[in-house]
Tab-separated table of C-alpha atoms in Angstrom:
chain	number	residue	atom	x	y	z
A	1	MET	CA	16.109	-9.861	-16.687
A	2	LYS	CA	16.238	-11.070	-20.204
A	3	LYS	CA	14.437	-14.339	-19.253
A	4	VAL	CA	11.985	-12.797	-17.017
A	5	ILE	CA	10.973	-10.216	-19.356
A	6	THR	CA	10.270	-12.776	-21.923
A	7	LEU	CA	8.472	-15.145	-19.586
A	8	PHE	CA	5.795	-11.777	-19.041
A	9	SER	CA	5.837	-11.315	-22.340
A	10	PHE	CA	4.866	-14.434	-23.156
A	11	ALA	CA	2.435	-14.746	-20.647
A	12	ALA	CA	0.765	-11.521	-21.424
A	13	ILE	CA	0.355	-12.928	-25.225
A	14	CYS	CA	-1.032	-15.891	-23.731
A	15	PHE	CA	-3.602	-13.951	-21.958
A	16	THR	CA	-4.362	-11.449	-23.691
A	17	SER	CA	-3.180	-12.278	-27.292
A	18	CYS	CA	-4.680	-9.542	-29.157
A	19	GLN	CA	-6.772	-6.287	-28.362
A	20	LYS	CA	-10.561	-5.880	-29.792
A	21	GLU	CA	-11.646	-3.016	-31.137
A	22	THR	CA	-15.203	-2.897	-32.072
A	23	LYS	CA	-16.681	-1.652	-35.010
A	24	VAL	CA	-20.493	-1.339	-34.390
A	25	THR	CA	-22.782	-1.045	-37.935
A	26	THR	CA	-26.478	0.371	-37.325
A	27	ILE	CA	-28.708	-0.674	-40.188
A	28	THR	CA	-32.258	1.071	-40.379
A	29	LYS	CA	-34.879	-1.299	-41.794
A	30	THR	CA	-37.865	0.475	-41.266
A	31	ASP	CA	-38.921	3.718	-39.479
A	32	THR	CA	-39.720	1.469	-36.074
A	33	ILE	CA	-37.055	-1.107	-36.231
A	34	VAL	CA	-33.138	-1.037	-35.982
A	35	VAL	CA	-30.841	-3.961	-36.148
A	36	THR	CA	-27.301	-3.671	-35.178
A	37	GLU	CA	-24.098	-5.842	-36.394
A	38	THR	CA	-21.005	-6.113	-34.435
A	39	ASP	CA	-17.823	-6.694	-36.051
A	40	THR	CA	-14.615	-7.564	-34.019
A	41	VAL	CA	-11.277	-6.413	-35.477
A	42	ILE	CA	-8.247	-8.064	-34.210
A	43	LYS	CA	-5.286	-5.908	-33.492
A	44	PRO	CA	-2.045	-7.998	-32.339
A	45	LEU	CA	0.053	-6.481	-29.176
A	46	ASP	CA	3.133	-4.631	-29.805
A	47	THR	CA	5.455	-7.236	-27.876
A	48	ALA	CA	8.200	-4.813	-27.369
A	49	GLU	CA	5.485	-2.331	-25.994
A	50	VAL	CA	4.677	-5.390	-23.228
A	51	ASN	CA	8.338	-5.807	-22.508
A	52	ARG	CA	9.164	-2.113	-21.648
A	53	ALA	CA	5.730	-1.773	-19.611
A	54	TRP	CA	6.842	-4.915	-17.436
A	55	ALA	CA	10.429	-3.877	-16.857
A	56	GLU	CA	9.071	-0.789	-15.831
A	57	TYR	CA	6.884	-1.990	-13.609
A	58	MET	CA	9.102	-4.613	-11.929
A	59	THR	CA	12.298	-2.324	-11.477
A	60	PRO	CA	13.008	-1.070	-8.063
A	61	GLY	CA	13.086	2.768	-8.035
A	62	GLU	CA	13.940	5.755	-5.937
A	63	MET	CA	11.189	5.052	-3.626
A	64	HIS	CA	11.925	1.270	-3.312
A	65	LYS	CA	15.529	2.757	-2.261
A	66	MET	CA	13.809	5.071	0.310
A	67	LEU	CA	12.049	2.009	1.713
A	68	ALA	CA	15.653	0.173	1.781
A	69	ASP	CA	17.269	2.978	3.567
A	70	GLU	CA	15.318	1.888	6.737
A	71	THR	CA	16.926	-1.803	6.669
A	72	GLY	CA	17.990	-2.699	10.223
A	73	THR	CA	16.986	-2.759	13.876
A	74	TRP	CA	14.880	0.002	15.286
A	75	ASP	CA	13.769	1.117	18.812
A	76	VAL	CA	9.808	1.655	18.781
A	77	THR	CA	8.035	3.614	21.283
A	78	MET	CA	4.140	3.802	21.207
A	79	LYS	CA	1.596	5.794	22.636
A	80	PHE	CA	-2.025	4.918	22.549
A	81	TRP	CA	-5.352	6.844	22.889
A	82	GLN	CA	-8.415	4.792	23.270
A	83	GLU	CA	-11.034	7.636	22.990
A	84	PRO	CA	-10.758	11.425	22.783
A	85	GLY	CA	-9.423	13.089	26.113
A	86	MET	CA	-8.255	10.209	27.478
A	87	ASP	CA	-5.183	9.501	28.956
A	88	SER	CA	-2.413	7.746	26.554
A	89	GLN	CA	-1.173	4.191	27.362
A	90	SER	CA	2.273	3.374	26.701
A	91	SER	CA	4.419	0.818	25.604
A	92	THR	CA	7.927	-0.359	23.883
A	93	ALA	CA	9.228	-2.991	21.100
A	94	THR	CA	11.759	-3.482	18.394
A	95	ALA	CA	10.998	-3.523	14.579
A	96	ASN	CA	13.648	-5.209	12.239
A	97	ILE	CA	12.911	-4.271	8.843
A	98	ASN	CA	14.218	-5.839	5.772
A	99	MET	CA	13.452	-5.923	1.859
A	100	VAL	CA	12.034	-8.663	0.415
A	101	MET	CA	11.209	-10.045	-3.231
A	102	GLY	CA	14.501	-8.396	-4.814
A	103	GLY	CA	14.120	-5.279	-3.029
A	104	ARG	CA	10.620	-4.453	-4.296
A	105	TYR	CA	8.856	-4.593	-0.777
A	106	GLN	CA	9.857	-3.762	2.647
A	107	GLU	CA	8.816	-5.815	5.707
A	108	ALA	CA	8.835	-5.061	9.073
A	109	ILE	CA	8.516	-7.438	11.833
A	110	PHE	CA	7.594	-5.907	15.652
A	111	ASN	CA	7.649	-7.252	18.753
A	112	GLY	CA	7.197	-5.779	22.007
A	113	LYS	CA	4.547	-5.512	24.993
A	114	MET	CA	1.329	-4.412	25.280
A	115	MET	CA	-0.982	-4.187	27.763
A	116	GLY	CA	0.872	-6.706	29.737
A	117	MET	CA	1.207	-9.621	26.983
A	118	ASP	CA	3.668	-10.408	24.405
A	119	TRP	CA	3.129	-8.471	21.069
A	120	GLN	CA	3.962	-9.313	17.179
A	121	GLY	CA	3.205	-7.419	14.342
A	122	LYS	CA	4.276	-7.752	10.873
A	123	SER	CA	3.642	-4.669	8.331
A	124	THR	CA	4.602	-4.964	4.513
A	125	THR	CA	4.833	-1.716	2.183
A	126	ALA	CA	5.073	-1.444	-1.416
A	127	PHE	CA	5.575	1.224	-4.122
A	128	ASN	CA	3.317	0.598	-7.294
A	129	ASN	CA	5.407	1.823	-10.292
A	130	LYS	CA	2.384	1.847	-12.043
A	131	THR	CA	0.300	3.996	-10.038
A	132	GLY	CA	2.778	6.073	-8.008
A	133	MET	CA	1.091	4.980	-4.680
A	134	PHE	CA	2.334	3.138	-1.658
A	135	THR	CA	0.227	0.601	-0.118
A	136	THR	CA	0.595	-0.602	3.615
A	137	THR	CA	-0.691	-3.578	5.493
A	138	PHE	CA	-0.703	-4.348	8.892
A	139	ILE	CA	-1.373	-7.849	11.031
A	140	ASP	CA	-0.695	-8.422	14.557
A	141	ASN	CA	-1.812	-10.814	17.460
A	142	THR	CA	-4.062	-8.595	19.025
A	143	GLY	CA	-6.812	-9.028	16.417
A	144	THR	CA	-7.749	-11.132	13.323
A	145	GLY	CA	-8.308	-8.429	10.695
A	146	MET	CA	-5.561	-7.071	8.286
A	147	MET	CA	-5.357	-3.223	7.937
A	148	ILE	CA	-4.568	-1.718	4.233
A	149	ALA	CA	-3.928	1.863	3.458
A	150	LYS	CA	-2.732	3.649	0.508
A	151	GLY	CA	-1.120	6.825	0.286
A	152	GLY	CA	1.203	9.305	-1.783
A	153	TYR	CA	4.525	10.645	-0.876
A	154	ASP	CA	4.984	14.168	-0.245
A	155	ASP	CA	8.717	15.695	-0.566
A	156	ILE	CA	8.023	18.700	1.201
A	157	SER	CA	6.758	17.410	4.458
A	158	LYS	CA	8.807	14.219	3.603
A	159	SER	CA	6.021	12.009	4.672
A	160	ILE	CA	3.546	9.764	3.548
A	161	THR	CA	-0.144	9.934	4.023
A	162	PHE	CA	-1.810	6.613	4.315
A	163	SER	CA	-5.590	6.685	4.427
A	164	GLY	CA	-7.817	3.266	4.814
A	165	GLU	CA	-10.828	1.846	6.821
A	166	MET	CA	-11.386	-0.758	9.558
A	167	ALA	CA	-14.080	-2.359	11.627
A	168	ASP	CA	-14.558	-0.752	15.195
A	169	VAL	CA	-13.803	-3.856	17.347
A	170	VAL	CA	-16.940	-3.246	19.600
A	171	THR	CA	-19.485	-2.365	17.134
A	172	GLY	CA	-18.327	-3.649	14.010
A	173	LYS	CA	-19.140	-0.396	12.083
A	174	PRO	CA	-16.594	0.988	9.311
A	175	VAL	CA	-13.839	3.449	10.927
A	176	LYS	CA	-11.693	5.600	8.569
A	177	TYR	CA	-8.407	6.137	9.543
A	178	ARG	CA	-5.386	8.196	8.375
A	179	GLU	CA	-1.575	7.658	8.999
A	180	VAL	CA	0.947	10.259	8.503
A	181	TYR	CA	4.223	8.220	8.514
A	182	THR	CA	7.219	11.075	8.846
A	183	PHE	CA	11.059	10.364	7.438
A	184	VAL	CA	12.369	12.643	10.309
A	185	ASP	CA	15.729	12.127	9.809
A	186	SER	CA	18.370	9.274	9.188
A	187	LYS	CA	17.895	7.893	12.463
A	188	THR	CA	14.209	8.937	13.178
A	189	ARG	CA	10.637	7.863	12.044
A	190	LYS	CA	7.427	9.015	13.387
A	191	MET	CA	3.959	7.679	12.885
A	192	GLN	CA	0.461	9.263	13.628
A	193	MET	CA	-2.726	7.767	13.314
A	194	TYR	CA	-6.173	9.129	13.443
A	195	ASP	CA	-9.539	7.475	13.217
A	196	THR	CA	-13.008	8.781	12.111
A	197	LYS	CA	-15.734	7.053	13.571
A	198	GLU	CA	-19.303	7.771	12.006
A	199	GLY	CA	-20.918	10.883	13.167
A	200	GLU	CA	-17.973	11.816	15.081
A	201	ASP	CA	-14.806	14.091	14.586
A	202	GLU	CA	-11.273	12.927	13.857
A	203	TYR	CA	-9.054	12.103	16.611
A	204	GLN	CA	-5.268	11.054	17.352
A	205	THR	CA	-5.427	7.253	18.174
A	206	MET	CA	-1.507	6.499	18.456
A	207	GLU	CA	1.697	7.817	17.969
A	208	ILE	CA	5.203	5.747	17.184
A	209	VAL	CA	8.309	6.953	17.273
A	210	MET	CA	10.993	4.675	15.620
A	211	THR	CA	15.114	5.497	16.372
A	212	ARG	CA	17.476	3.572	14.383
A	213	ARG	CA	20.109	1.618	16.781
């Protein structure tokens, strides 16, 4: 850890070796002409403060432990609604969840069937110590885009509410979406997804229930 902190400290010093404070002095030459002179004051970075900041930023905490608790294999049941009021379609899959990068990120690999074809998906979830927010990304073999959403954890409901935006597959127009990921109990997770298309009300498009094996 000491070597890593030293490396980050060195990088910080190399790339931002000083903080610049700008002092502006205004000198009036006449009633109509103003000349502005700018002086730059160099303020060295506090190496100890840089080390402390990097240590806090890179060290997994309670939210990472919560993600790590999901490590293992899960049975997945999915429901989809293509339009409001339509009957749902169902499919099943398995999810293998692991922590990567020294316990800093969660990676989930999904395999199953969807609309009669083999389906594969991958999600990566991060908790940013600096912002206090979660970020999740998702890709699968039914498209060529990446879903990216951010959100915060609510301890009362035991859930993370993510918000993101994606392109409508048919029209190409932006669609806002919301995901509510609930830690139901030690063996159950539930994800509900809602879309809001331009000029329309929000409606539920997906529900996923994960059960730990």
